[in-house]
XYZ file of C-alpha atoms in Angstrom:
730
model
C -20.380 -18.567 30.948
C -17.086 -17.397 29.459
C -13.960 -19.507 29.915
C -10.521 -18.271 28.987
C -8.169 -20.387 26.923
C -4.414 -19.978 27.484
C -2.878 -17.360 25.193
C 0.105 -18.076 22.973
C 2.160 -15.088 21.834
C 1.315 -14.354 18.186
C 4.023 -14.785 15.591
C 5.105 -11.686 13.746
C 3.159 -11.253 10.548
C 6.222 -11.807 8.394
C 7.187 -14.981 10.268
C 3.811 -16.524 9.470
C 4.252 -15.847 5.792
C 7.895 -16.898 5.383
C 8.574 -20.592 4.961
C 11.653 -22.454 6.135
C 13.729 -21.532 3.042
C 13.760 -17.898 4.123
C 15.411 -16.199 7.062
C 14.366 -12.827 8.487
C 16.495 -10.295 10.382
C 15.962 -7.016 12.174
C 18.595 -4.514 10.983
C 19.608 -1.882 13.528
C 20.634 1.338 11.777
C 18.792 0.740 8.481
C 16.886 4.025 8.260
C 17.733 5.231 4.772
C 17.951 3.900 1.212
C 21.746 4.431 1.282
C 21.999 1.795 4.018
C 19.867 -0.527 1.862
C 22.255 -0.010 -1.071
C 25.242 -0.843 1.165
C 23.559 -4.012 2.409
C 22.781 -5.103 -1.149
C 26.431 -4.710 -2.164
C 27.671 -6.745 0.782
C 25.023 -9.496 0.638
C 24.893 -9.933 -3.135
C 27.854 -12.419 -3.254
C 26.033 -14.687 -0.769
C 22.862 -15.238 -2.808
C 21.986 -16.479 -6.274
C 20.406 -13.190 -7.337
C 19.413 -9.824 -5.911
C 15.789 -11.027 -6.018
C 16.666 -13.245 -3.047
C 16.993 -10.107 -0.914
C 13.928 -8.213 0.315
C 14.213 -5.009 2.378
C 11.472 -3.459 4.503
C 12.907 -0.026 5.336
C 9.979 1.015 7.519
C 10.175 -2.019 9.811
C 13.977 -2.361 9.543
C 13.519 -5.895 8.248
C 15.694 -7.962 5.902
C 14.368 -11.174 4.333
C 16.868 -13.492 2.636
C 15.922 -16.509 0.538
C 18.472 -19.131 1.581
C 19.039 -20.528 -1.882
C 22.632 -21.711 -1.566
C 25.122 -23.158 0.898
C 27.011 -19.856 1.241
C 23.924 -18.109 2.594
C 24.080 -19.233 6.241
C 22.732 -17.073 9.040
C 26.276 -16.602 10.360
C 27.497 -15.385 6.949
C 24.615 -12.916 6.752
C 25.316 -11.553 10.247
C 29.001 -11.034 9.383
C 28.174 -9.381 6.051
C 25.784 -6.937 7.714
C 28.315 -6.088 10.439
C 30.869 -5.145 7.759
C 28.571 -2.302 6.666
C 28.570 -0.796 10.153
C 25.051 -2.043 10.928
C 23.910 -4.887 13.121
C 21.547 -7.776 12.316
C 19.464 -9.675 14.849
C 17.284 -12.709 13.992
C 13.667 -11.574 13.803
C 12.549 -14.239 16.297
C 14.879 -12.761 18.920
C 13.367 -9.317 18.348
C 9.862 -10.751 18.678
C 10.824 -12.456 21.948
C 12.734 -9.595 23.580
C 11.541 -6.478 21.810
C 15.189 -5.343 21.545
C 17.508 -4.934 18.580
C 20.752 -5.256 20.488
C 21.349 -1.489 20.490
C 19.784 -0.797 23.869
C 21.349 0.488 27.098
C 19.391 0.240 30.357
C 16.162 0.109 28.353
C 16.985 3.257 26.370
C 18.350 3.128 22.831
C 22.088 3.687 22.735
C 21.775 6.183 19.889
C 19.597 8.431 22.046
C 21.966 8.107 25.005
C 25.068 8.963 22.972
C 23.347 11.893 21.268
C 22.347 13.236 24.681
C 25.879 12.808 26.037
C 27.259 14.607 22.973
C 24.966 17.583 23.555
C 25.712 17.705 27.278
C 29.442 17.528 26.508
C 29.192 20.721 24.437
C 27.347 22.529 27.243
C 29.884 21.323 29.838
C 32.820 22.342 27.615
C 31.306 25.795 27.124
C 30.898 26.177 30.893
C 34.496 25.011 31.561
C 35.869 27.366 28.927
C 34.009 30.355 30.330
C 34.985 29.662 33.955
C 38.662 28.769 33.427
C 40.175 30.874 30.631
C 37.319 32.870 29.127
C 35.598 32.731 25.772
C 38.165 34.767 23.905
C 41.072 32.447 24.748
C 42.022 29.216 22.991
C 40.228 26.150 24.391
C 41.730 24.857 27.620
C 42.928 21.191 27.846
C 39.895 20.134 29.892
C 37.623 21.856 27.402
C 39.297 19.989 24.525
C 38.957 16.614 26.322
C 35.261 17.260 26.977
C 34.698 18.280 23.362
C 36.515 15.151 22.142
C 34.155 13.026 24.258
C 31.248 14.917 22.663
C 32.652 14.254 19.180
C 33.184 10.535 19.837
C 29.632 10.132 21.149
C 28.220 12.048 18.186
C 29.986 9.978 15.505
C 29.902 6.604 17.294
C 27.396 5.086 14.857
C 28.648 7.112 11.877
C 32.313 6.059 11.705
C 31.731 2.308 11.010
C 29.484 3.183 8.058
C 31.959 5.822 6.877
C 34.771 3.271 6.984
C 32.705 0.866 4.902
C 31.939 3.629 2.369
C 35.636 4.529 2.085
C 36.738 0.892 1.813
C 34.199 0.177 -0.941
C 35.006 3.483 -2.743
C 31.352 4.551 -2.559
C 31.214 7.877 -0.692
C 28.012 8.545 1.224
C 26.778 11.072 3.752
C 28.470 9.199 6.627
C 31.873 9.497 4.937
C 31.329 13.171 4.094
C 30.364 13.917 7.691
C 33.356 12.026 9.117
C 35.792 13.858 6.820
C 34.258 17.201 7.851
C 34.606 16.416 11.559
C 38.206 15.186 11.190
C 39.021 18.294 9.147
C 37.567 20.583 11.802
C 39.613 18.837 14.486
C 42.751 19.147 12.364
C 42.135 22.893 11.992
C 41.681 23.220 15.759
C 37.973 24.145 15.499
C 37.074 22.007 18.509
C 33.693 23.536 19.262
C 32.573 23.383 15.640
C 33.658 19.738 15.343
C 31.618 18.870 18.455
C 28.583 20.896 17.347
C 28.630 19.278 13.887
C 28.903 15.792 15.449
C 26.025 16.468 17.822
C 23.772 18.014 15.179
C 24.385 15.136 12.774
C 23.619 12.606 15.512
C 20.430 14.552 16.189
C 19.568 14.500 12.460
C 19.995 10.715 12.370
C 17.747 10.404 15.425
C 15.076 12.521 13.747
C 15.379 10.447 10.578
C 14.906 7.260 12.591
C 11.973 8.889 14.369
C 10.301 9.742 11.055
C 10.618 6.139 9.899
C 9.274 5.014 13.266
C 6.324 7.388 12.867
C 5.339 5.676 9.635
C 5.997 2.291 11.269
C 3.636 3.161 14.137
C 0.974 4.261 11.664
C 1.119 0.827 10.022
C 1.247 -0.893 13.423
C -1.906 0.983 14.441
C -3.736 -0.805 11.636
C -2.692 -4.199 12.996
C -3.711 -3.216 16.529
C -7.300 -2.786 15.308
C -7.881 -6.531 15.475
C -8.456 -8.112 18.924
C -6.059 -10.850 19.962
C -8.834 -13.079 21.341
C -12.436 -13.940 20.464
C -15.427 -15.476 22.280
C -16.102 -18.775 20.511
C -19.232 -20.898 20.978
C -18.419 -24.456 22.090
C -20.219 -27.642 23.017
C -23.947 -27.407 22.425
C -23.718 -23.660 21.911
C -24.526 -22.621 25.483
C -20.921 -21.854 26.488
C -18.273 -19.539 25.109
C -14.534 -19.661 25.636
C -11.997 -16.935 24.950
C -9.610 -18.228 22.288
C -6.640 -16.602 20.502
C -7.861 -15.509 17.069
C -5.004 -17.399 15.396
C -6.503 -20.711 16.599
C -10.054 -20.145 15.352
C -10.969 -22.021 12.169
C -13.488 -21.073 9.467
C -16.967 -22.301 10.392
C -16.655 -21.475 14.089
C -19.355 -19.312 15.719
C -18.060 -16.187 17.483
C -19.981 -13.864 19.832
C -19.347 -10.086 19.828
C -20.939 -7.910 22.561
C -21.860 -4.293 21.743
C -18.975 -1.823 21.816
C -16.283 -4.390 21.014
C -14.245 -4.919 17.856
C -15.067 -7.805 15.555
C -12.072 -10.187 15.705
C -12.352 -12.026 12.348
C -14.101 -11.865 8.981
C -17.424 -13.660 8.837
C -21.170 -13.678 8.135
C -23.804 -12.775 10.737
C -25.938 -15.724 11.853
C -27.742 -14.116 14.798
C -28.678 -10.583 15.802
C -28.690 -7.210 14.079
C -26.537 -4.167 14.673
C -24.761 -1.244 13.058
C -21.027 -1.470 12.508
C -18.300 1.158 12.232
C -16.089 -0.339 9.529
C -14.176 2.863 8.699
C -10.786 1.253 9.492
C -11.424 -1.340 6.755
C -13.507 0.355 4.071
C -13.069 4.039 4.937
C -16.850 4.522 5.225
C -17.487 7.265 7.754
C -21.130 6.400 8.540
C -22.095 3.247 10.492
C -23.344 0.397 8.294
C -26.411 -1.639 9.261
C -25.834 -5.390 9.492
C -28.410 -8.181 9.612
C -28.328 -11.972 9.377
C -26.481 -12.977 6.197
C -24.424 -9.780 5.972
C -20.627 -9.815 5.894
C -18.561 -8.354 8.757
C -14.846 -7.489 8.809
C -12.146 -7.980 11.435
C -11.236 -4.680 13.086
C -14.660 -3.056 12.654
C -16.623 -2.012 15.756
C -19.976 -3.480 16.798
C -21.964 -0.397 17.802
C -25.247 -1.758 19.152
C -26.611 -5.234 19.814
C -24.817 -8.450 20.681
C -24.329 -10.518 17.526
C -22.994 -13.892 16.485
C -21.209 -14.632 13.242
C -19.770 -17.609 11.408
C -16.055 -17.232 10.731
C -15.193 -17.340 7.006
C -11.437 -16.640 7.054
C -8.485 -17.461 9.272
C -6.777 -14.595 11.107
C -3.950 -14.283 8.564
C -6.436 -14.146 5.649
C -8.837 -11.457 6.900
C -9.354 -8.195 5.050
C -7.499 -6.365 7.835
C -4.501 -8.732 7.633
C -4.497 -8.272 3.881
C -4.469 -4.486 4.319
C -1.456 -4.616 6.647
C 0.344 -7.131 4.427
C -0.246 -5.078 1.293
C 0.940 -1.853 2.958
C 4.111 -3.600 4.169
C 4.817 -5.274 0.830
C 4.013 -2.082 -1.080
C 7.216 -0.483 0.221
C 9.278 -2.856 -1.947
C 7.620 -1.515 -5.111
C 9.403 1.796 -5.407
C 7.818 4.812 -7.017
C 9.463 6.412 -10.103
C 10.359 9.460 -8.014
C 12.142 7.230 -5.469
C 14.196 5.595 -8.197
C 15.057 9.013 -9.648
C 16.204 10.383 -6.293
C 18.304 7.275 -5.590
C 19.926 7.474 -9.041
C 20.568 11.203 -8.602
C 22.177 10.700 -5.178
C 24.446 7.973 -6.596
C 26.211 10.508 -8.836
C 25.592 13.599 -6.730
C 27.630 12.552 -3.685
C 30.900 11.722 -5.532
C 30.474 14.913 -7.576
C 30.207 16.969 -4.396
C 33.328 15.273 -2.996
C 35.257 16.351 -6.098
C 33.784 19.872 -5.814
C 34.935 20.091 -2.199
C 38.491 19.084 -3.200
C 38.495 21.792 -5.862
C 37.167 24.298 -3.320
C 40.101 23.461 -1.061
C 42.708 23.616 -3.832
C 41.757 26.351 -6.304
C 41.498 29.386 -3.962
C 44.781 28.486 -2.250
C 46.648 27.867 -5.531
C 45.339 30.704 -7.678
C 43.895 33.403 -5.403
C 46.357 33.426 -2.483
C 43.585 32.382 -0.069
C 45.007 30.994 3.207
C 45.066 27.214 3.004
C 43.186 26.894 6.314
C 40.360 29.058 4.963
C 40.197 27.028 1.724
C 40.046 23.751 3.626
C 37.401 25.182 5.948
C 35.273 26.196 2.946
C 35.666 22.721 1.490
C 34.525 21.157 4.761
C 31.428 23.366 4.765
C 30.695 22.232 1.223
C 31.064 18.595 2.272
C 28.531 19.042 5.047
C 25.893 20.763 2.970
C 26.492 18.261 0.152
C 25.127 15.409 2.299
C 22.102 14.033 0.391
C 20.345 12.957 3.601
C 17.312 15.235 3.224
C 16.999 14.433 -0.467
C 17.237 10.673 0.013
C 14.838 10.436 2.979
C 12.240 12.850 1.581
C 10.631 10.575 -1.010
C 10.392 7.251 0.919
C 8.806 8.962 3.939
C 6.272 10.709 1.701
C 5.443 7.521 -0.223
C 4.978 5.417 2.930
C 2.828 8.143 4.512
C 0.751 8.259 1.323
C 0.280 4.473 1.267
C -0.705 4.394 4.944
C -3.099 7.345 4.614
C -4.788 5.600 1.674
C -5.123 2.358 3.669
C -6.869 4.295 6.445
C -9.387 5.480 3.849
C -10.057 1.939 2.670
C -7.903 2.263 -0.461
C -5.207 -0.415 -0.750
C -2.347 0.478 -3.092
C 0.176 -2.239 -3.957
C 3.236 0.017 -4.096
C 4.735 3.432 -4.606
C 4.688 2.961 -8.384
C 0.895 2.622 -8.240
C 0.530 5.493 -5.777
C 1.882 7.939 -8.354
C 0.011 6.425 -11.336
C -3.499 7.843 -10.588
C -2.151 11.402 -10.826
C -1.109 10.722 -14.429
C -4.378 9.149 -15.638
C -5.981 10.790 -18.670
C -9.022 8.507 -18.941
C -10.693 5.717 -16.990
C -12.862 2.772 -18.034
C -15.539 1.592 -15.599
C -17.376 -1.702 -15.502
C -21.137 -1.353 -15.059
C -22.465 -4.041 -12.724
C -21.110 -3.656 -9.194
C -19.019 -0.628 -10.106
C -21.437 2.002 -11.393
C -24.506 0.087 -10.201
C -25.376 -1.551 -6.901
C -24.605 -4.961 -8.368
C -27.922 -6.307 -7.092
C -30.333 -6.461 -10.047
C -33.926 -7.481 -9.404
C -36.330 -9.324 -11.677
C -38.800 -6.812 -13.116
C -40.715 -8.894 -15.645
C -41.123 -12.494 -16.808
C -42.541 -13.264 -20.266
C -43.458 -16.882 -21.010
C -43.506 -18.115 -24.626
C -44.541 -21.264 -26.480
C -47.244 -22.388 -23.998
C -44.950 -22.167 -20.943
C -46.115 -20.495 -17.728
C -44.151 -17.820 -15.892
C -43.581 -20.223 -12.981
C -42.187 -22.863 -15.335
C -39.786 -20.368 -16.896
C -38.697 -19.116 -13.479
C -38.314 -22.663 -12.064
C -36.063 -23.943 -14.854
C -34.061 -20.696 -15.026
C -33.483 -20.671 -11.254
C -32.535 -24.368 -11.252
C -29.724 -23.626 -13.723
C -28.668 -20.287 -12.229
C -28.462 -21.703 -8.698
C -25.056 -23.025 -9.792
C -23.767 -19.547 -10.759
C -22.636 -16.533 -8.720
C -23.301 -13.969 -11.452
C -25.440 -11.036 -10.154
C -28.180 -11.749 -12.735
C -28.204 -15.427 -11.729
C -28.532 -14.510 -8.052
C -31.450 -12.188 -8.887
C -33.312 -15.003 -10.640
C -32.748 -17.404 -7.723
C -33.933 -14.753 -5.216
C -37.125 -14.201 -7.221
C -37.787 -17.961 -7.362
C -37.438 -18.279 -3.608
C -39.694 -15.282 -3.005
C -42.314 -16.826 -5.292
C -41.896 -20.239 -3.575
C -41.188 -21.862 -6.938
C -39.837 -25.394 -6.710
C -36.285 -25.900 -8.021
C -34.908 -29.055 -9.636
C -31.289 -30.143 -9.428
C -29.526 -29.248 -12.682
C -27.183 -31.779 -14.271
C -24.173 -31.338 -16.617
C -23.924 -27.610 -15.943
C -21.649 -25.758 -18.378
C -20.822 -22.062 -18.306
C -20.648 -20.262 -21.671
C -18.089 -17.493 -21.065
C -19.615 -14.013 -21.096
C -22.901 -15.239 -22.597
C -24.738 -17.630 -20.259
C -24.876 -21.295 -19.341
C -26.469 -24.613 -20.261
C -27.597 -27.613 -18.205
C -29.964 -30.575 -18.139
C -33.138 -30.069 -16.073
C -35.801 -32.790 -15.872
C -33.878 -34.825 -18.479
C -33.969 -32.016 -21.028
C -31.183 -29.685 -22.179
C -31.815 -25.994 -21.586
C -29.707 -22.949 -22.310
C -29.994 -19.574 -20.594
C -28.246 -16.339 -21.444
C -28.108 -13.098 -23.368
C -29.745 -12.044 -26.622
C -26.429 -12.826 -28.333
C -26.627 -16.419 -27.097
C -30.109 -16.713 -28.627
C -28.696 -15.863 -32.049
C -25.754 -18.240 -31.613
C -28.156 -21.065 -30.759
C -29.566 -20.665 -34.281
C -33.050 -19.554 -33.221
C -34.813 -16.974 -35.330
C -37.824 -16.308 -33.120
C -39.427 -12.979 -34.154
C -41.609 -12.814 -31.016
C -38.651 -13.402 -28.688
C -36.548 -10.865 -30.590
C -39.279 -8.190 -30.401
C -39.847 -8.743 -26.697
C -36.112 -8.721 -25.939
C -35.512 -5.514 -27.891
C -38.454 -3.775 -26.202
C -37.221 -4.733 -22.728
C -33.655 -3.661 -23.560
C -34.887 -0.309 -24.857
C -36.609 0.131 -21.501
C -33.233 -0.303 -19.797
C -33.634 -3.914 -18.684
C -31.007 -6.624 -18.797
C -32.652 -9.537 -20.593
C -32.015 -13.239 -20.011
C -33.612 -15.758 -22.385
C -34.382 -19.385 -21.577
C -34.644 -21.960 -24.341
C -34.200 -25.543 -25.476
C -32.833 -27.032 -28.672
C -35.984 -26.249 -30.653
C -37.642 -23.181 -29.132
C -37.434 -20.212 -26.748
C -39.270 -20.814 -23.464
C -39.348 -17.262 -22.146
C -37.606 -14.037 -21.200
C -36.680 -12.539 -17.835
C -36.092 -8.802 -17.613
C -33.965 -7.386 -14.774
C -32.818 -3.931 -13.781
C -29.913 -2.808 -11.616
C -30.065 0.619 -10.002
C -27.101 2.998 -10.289
C -25.295 3.786 -7.049
C -26.618 6.875 -5.310
C -23.377 8.810 -5.788
C -22.532 7.479 -9.274
C -23.353 10.725 -11.108
C -21.465 12.857 -8.547
C -18.482 10.490 -8.707
C -18.318 10.675 -12.507
C -18.455 14.485 -12.333
C -15.733 14.465 -9.646
C -13.515 12.299 -11.878
C -13.664 14.945 -14.599
C -13.027 17.686 -12.054
C -9.972 15.712 -10.873
C -8.510 16.073 -14.366
C -9.687 13.073 -16.404
C -10.478 13.825 -20.048
C -12.777 10.825 -20.629
C -14.901 8.535 -18.442
C -15.912 5.366 -20.317
C -18.236 2.490 -19.399
C -17.479 -1.045 -20.632
C -20.198 -3.640 -20.051
C -21.353 -7.020 -21.229
C -24.945 -5.842 -20.863
C -27.188 -4.974 -23.806
C -27.122 -1.715 -25.735
C -30.391 -0.323 -24.338
C -29.463 -0.912 -20.693
C -25.994 0.509 -21.208
C -27.316 3.619 -22.964
C -29.904 4.308 -20.250
C -27.326 4.026 -17.455
C -24.703 6.086 -19.326
C -27.200 8.915 -19.786
C -28.360 8.806 -16.167
C -24.857 9.052 -14.621
C -23.210 11.299 -17.233
C -20.784 8.844 -18.867
C -18.848 10.313 -21.837
C -18.642 7.099 -23.838
C -19.962 3.565 -23.466
C -19.551 0.195 -25.174
C -22.055 -2.618 -24.632
C -22.427 -6.375 -25.192
C -18.715 -6.949 -24.604
C -16.980 -10.225 -23.869
C -13.851 -10.179 -21.637
C -11.610 -10.049 -24.708
C -13.693 -7.141 -26.063
C -13.086 -5.140 -22.872
C -9.386 -5.823 -23.261
C -9.517 -4.522 -26.846
C -11.307 -1.324 -25.824
C -8.789 -0.639 -23.022
C -6.002 -0.903 -25.584
C -7.939 1.434 -27.904
C -8.419 3.984 -25.106
C -4.701 3.747 -24.264
C -3.837 4.516 -27.888
C -6.154 7.545 -27.852
C -5.487 9.019 -24.407
C -2.180 7.549 -23.242
C -2.448 6.544 -19.582
C -5.776 4.784 -18.900
C -7.138 3.110 -15.752
C -9.717 0.308 -15.517
C -12.058 -0.219 -12.550
C -14.127 -3.382 -12.164
C -15.202 -6.121 -9.790
C -15.571 -9.341 -11.792
C -13.451 -12.113 -13.254
C -14.347 -10.843 -16.730
C -12.769 -7.469 -15.856
C -9.384 -8.942 -14.870
C -7.824 -9.075 -18.395
C -8.742 -5.431 -19.090
C -7.445 -4.375 -15.669
C -4.151 -6.151 -16.312
C -3.767 -4.358 -19.662
C -4.475 -0.898 -18.234
C -1.881 1.421 -16.717
C -3.747 1.183 -13.396
C -6.151 -1.612 -12.470
C -8.653 -0.751 -9.724
C -10.787 -3.437 -8.052
C -13.939 -2.752 -6.077
C -13.623 -4.382 -2.656
C -16.706 -6.570 -2.982
C -15.388 -7.969 -6.270
C -13.941 -11.341 -7.172
C -10.577 -12.556 -5.882
C -9.300 -12.613 -9.479
C -10.073 -8.917 -9.923
C -8.528 -7.997 -6.558
C -5.350 -10.004 -7.220
C -4.968 -8.509 -10.710
C -5.605 -4.943 -9.576
C -2.936 -2.441 -8.574
C -5.402 -0.676 -6.267
C -8.303 -2.144 -4.286
C -11.200 -0.072 -2.923
C -12.317 -1.895 0.209
C -15.790 -0.351 -0.076
C -18.016 0.019 -3.124
C -18.036 3.793 -2.656
C -17.305 5.337 -6.050
C -16.255 8.618 -4.428
C -13.006 6.848 -3.494
C -11.964 6.963 -7.176
C -11.694 10.787 -7.464
C -10.262 10.822 -3.909
C -7.524 8.423 -5.065
C -6.604 10.673 -8.011
C -6.483 13.812 -5.847
C -4.509 11.966 -3.145
C -1.997 10.792 -5.740
C -1.599 14.346 -7.014
C -1.059 15.585 -3.462
C 1.651 12.940 -2.907
C 3.430 13.983 -6.123
C 3.136 17.639 -5.138
C 4.742 16.972 -1.747
C 7.515 14.886 -3.353
C 8.327 17.791 -5.685
C 8.200 20.250 -2.770
C 10.617 18.077 -0.792
C 13.087 17.816 -3.668
C 12.902 21.595 -4.124
C 13.458 22.198 -0.381
C 16.403 19.775 -0.241
C 18.198 21.196 -3.269
C 17.178 24.818 -2.654
C 18.755 24.989 0.809
C 21.941 23.404 -0.512
C 22.197 25.956 -3.318
C 21.710 28.755 -0.794
C 24.523 27.489 1.442
C 26.768 26.910 -1.597
C 26.312 30.594 -2.408
C 27.257 31.495 1.164
C 30.366 29.286 0.870
C 31.463 31.140 -2.260
C 30.843 34.458 -0.480
C 32.894 33.268 2.512
C 30.008 33.606 4.963
C 29.143 29.974 5.667
C 30.277 28.040 8.748
C 30.346 24.364 9.612
C 27.564 24.630 12.152
C 25.427 26.676 9.740
C 25.888 23.973 7.081
C 24.806 21.165 9.397
C 21.890 23.223 10.737
C 20.775 23.856 7.138
C 21.095 20.155 6.313
C 19.235 19.105 9.465
C 16.630 21.800 8.849
C 16.062 20.485 5.336
C 15.693 16.938 6.701
C 13.146 18.089 9.273
C 11.187 20.101 6.738
C 10.882 17.259 4.225
C 10.044 14.709 6.931
C 7.251 16.764 8.461
C 6.030 17.812 5.028
C 5.704 14.162 4.000
C 4.054 13.113 7.272
C 1.323 15.721 6.707
C -0.364 13.100 4.545
C -1.090 10.986 7.646
C -3.131 13.820 9.160
C -5.336 14.126 6.079
C -6.665 10.566 6.301
């Protein structure tokens, strides 16, 4: 029997994460980095530092850390209004779904743009019917065109006034000057057409941002809002909002439905489509004990799982959060474009003034023609296409990567893979399956194999290292009795020690054997022979002798060799393996998967040293790993990449996280990064190329106001759609 619990509306994701010292607003009209710059200038006096301000351009969201008395909500609202934009508390948006700029359920910007366009058509009809096209515009035609102009620039003029007052010219000011100039020259139709086309361009810009916003929102929609939770004695289920379910609860998922939370299967078997989380295209078989992710689809049988994470901590929530937060970490190309536009716009304003003055003063050009040419230059000088091109491309690239199960922490890290010259790879869990199995047990000094396995498993039951887990699995399979280990102590990168049956034992690598001061020729010979055969060797001993050896082997991933070859094909000069395993095992794996260079028996600090050495030799080097011991090397590399099944330390340190253990995602990431950079360069070339073309037409006397705005709007459309192509490739 399924009962339904009352639903509470979920809080916005940002509201859950922001504590009481922060306040969040929805900003109507924040669609471009120029608006962000204006908001920073106006809000900066209210906060202790610029770090207190956080802008989410895609979601139109402003987060302010309220770190002083001046920073009240009322002061923030007034400061935003002075820029020509409007702020609404985020809670109000969540409750009403409106931003305050809505008319009869339709956005005011769309209504005014439509009225502006209709006004031009009506004016054209009035002109043709009353006095004819060849005559000067009739009074009613002029009134209609003025209405069209007012509607077209309604949202532009407040921002233009702010730009003029703060002596920071932007595209809104340039457009307003051009429209006023056209009206002053009596070019009524051109003034109206320019106003309408610019309003249309702003609509399209807002649409492009909304397109990226919807792509991110689609990720969040993957997770169901409710789940069927077992209650009582386990015979009943109730439907509960996912936000209220705690770790440890048992949840039932029928076939064909999405899994609502992260967890571990406790009953049933099925196959799961987890492409939205890990990017894996083929269904993945799941049995009792296997991990499942929120947002993945249960294909076959009904299953039950134990919840391991709250709704806000699931892998899916982390994906959405990382994609949203990544927008704040701007790519180098974004910073370059913003810096360029800062100087470009004032320079173009000066150039337009010279265009108006020089021909009239020195070449006897009619002053009206000179001013008209200057107005055309002002219009085409608008950096709108240039400024919007890079952010749209970067956000599309981040979202496309998230769809493929590749989480990138910001635009800066999206561009970095394209510049890699070499990459260092951890062995266990990265190049191999990360599930070694015991192949051989050798007992020494009158011990039996079961005794060696029992003591080793008793100690290793307290560790999560893959080799430790392999030993414990073998002990359970062999039904060997384990004893509780006391005084367990991990020996970083080498092994561990503990007291079992009132006796101190140590367990670890061949290096640990030497450090313990044992010179056991038999143990050394056996260890070297097993290592030469490609086994990872663990030795067990006490203070006075070596008890035995356990040899384990970990198979390389099926696509490891192809992935290494694809990395070279993607442009990397060197693929290196760094491992704490022994020389023989490392050599055997390196040869089997085609590694260029390997270094074995490394401690965490040794991996860090080798990453620095590779950086000195090749320049920009990446590091991919999945363990705590990989985190220092990842932090020192130009790009840290964590395998999704890895430790939290590795994932937090990494700049990029692969949600699956599929190595083919590494060359895909590099090629994707190169495609993003290619599109960014194309967009910059399109934006500047069209402007240069129209500048040439201005100098030749062939350009018109409407041609300039069409060229500018065309450039904006081209760069927007070019950037959004990335979403279709994921």
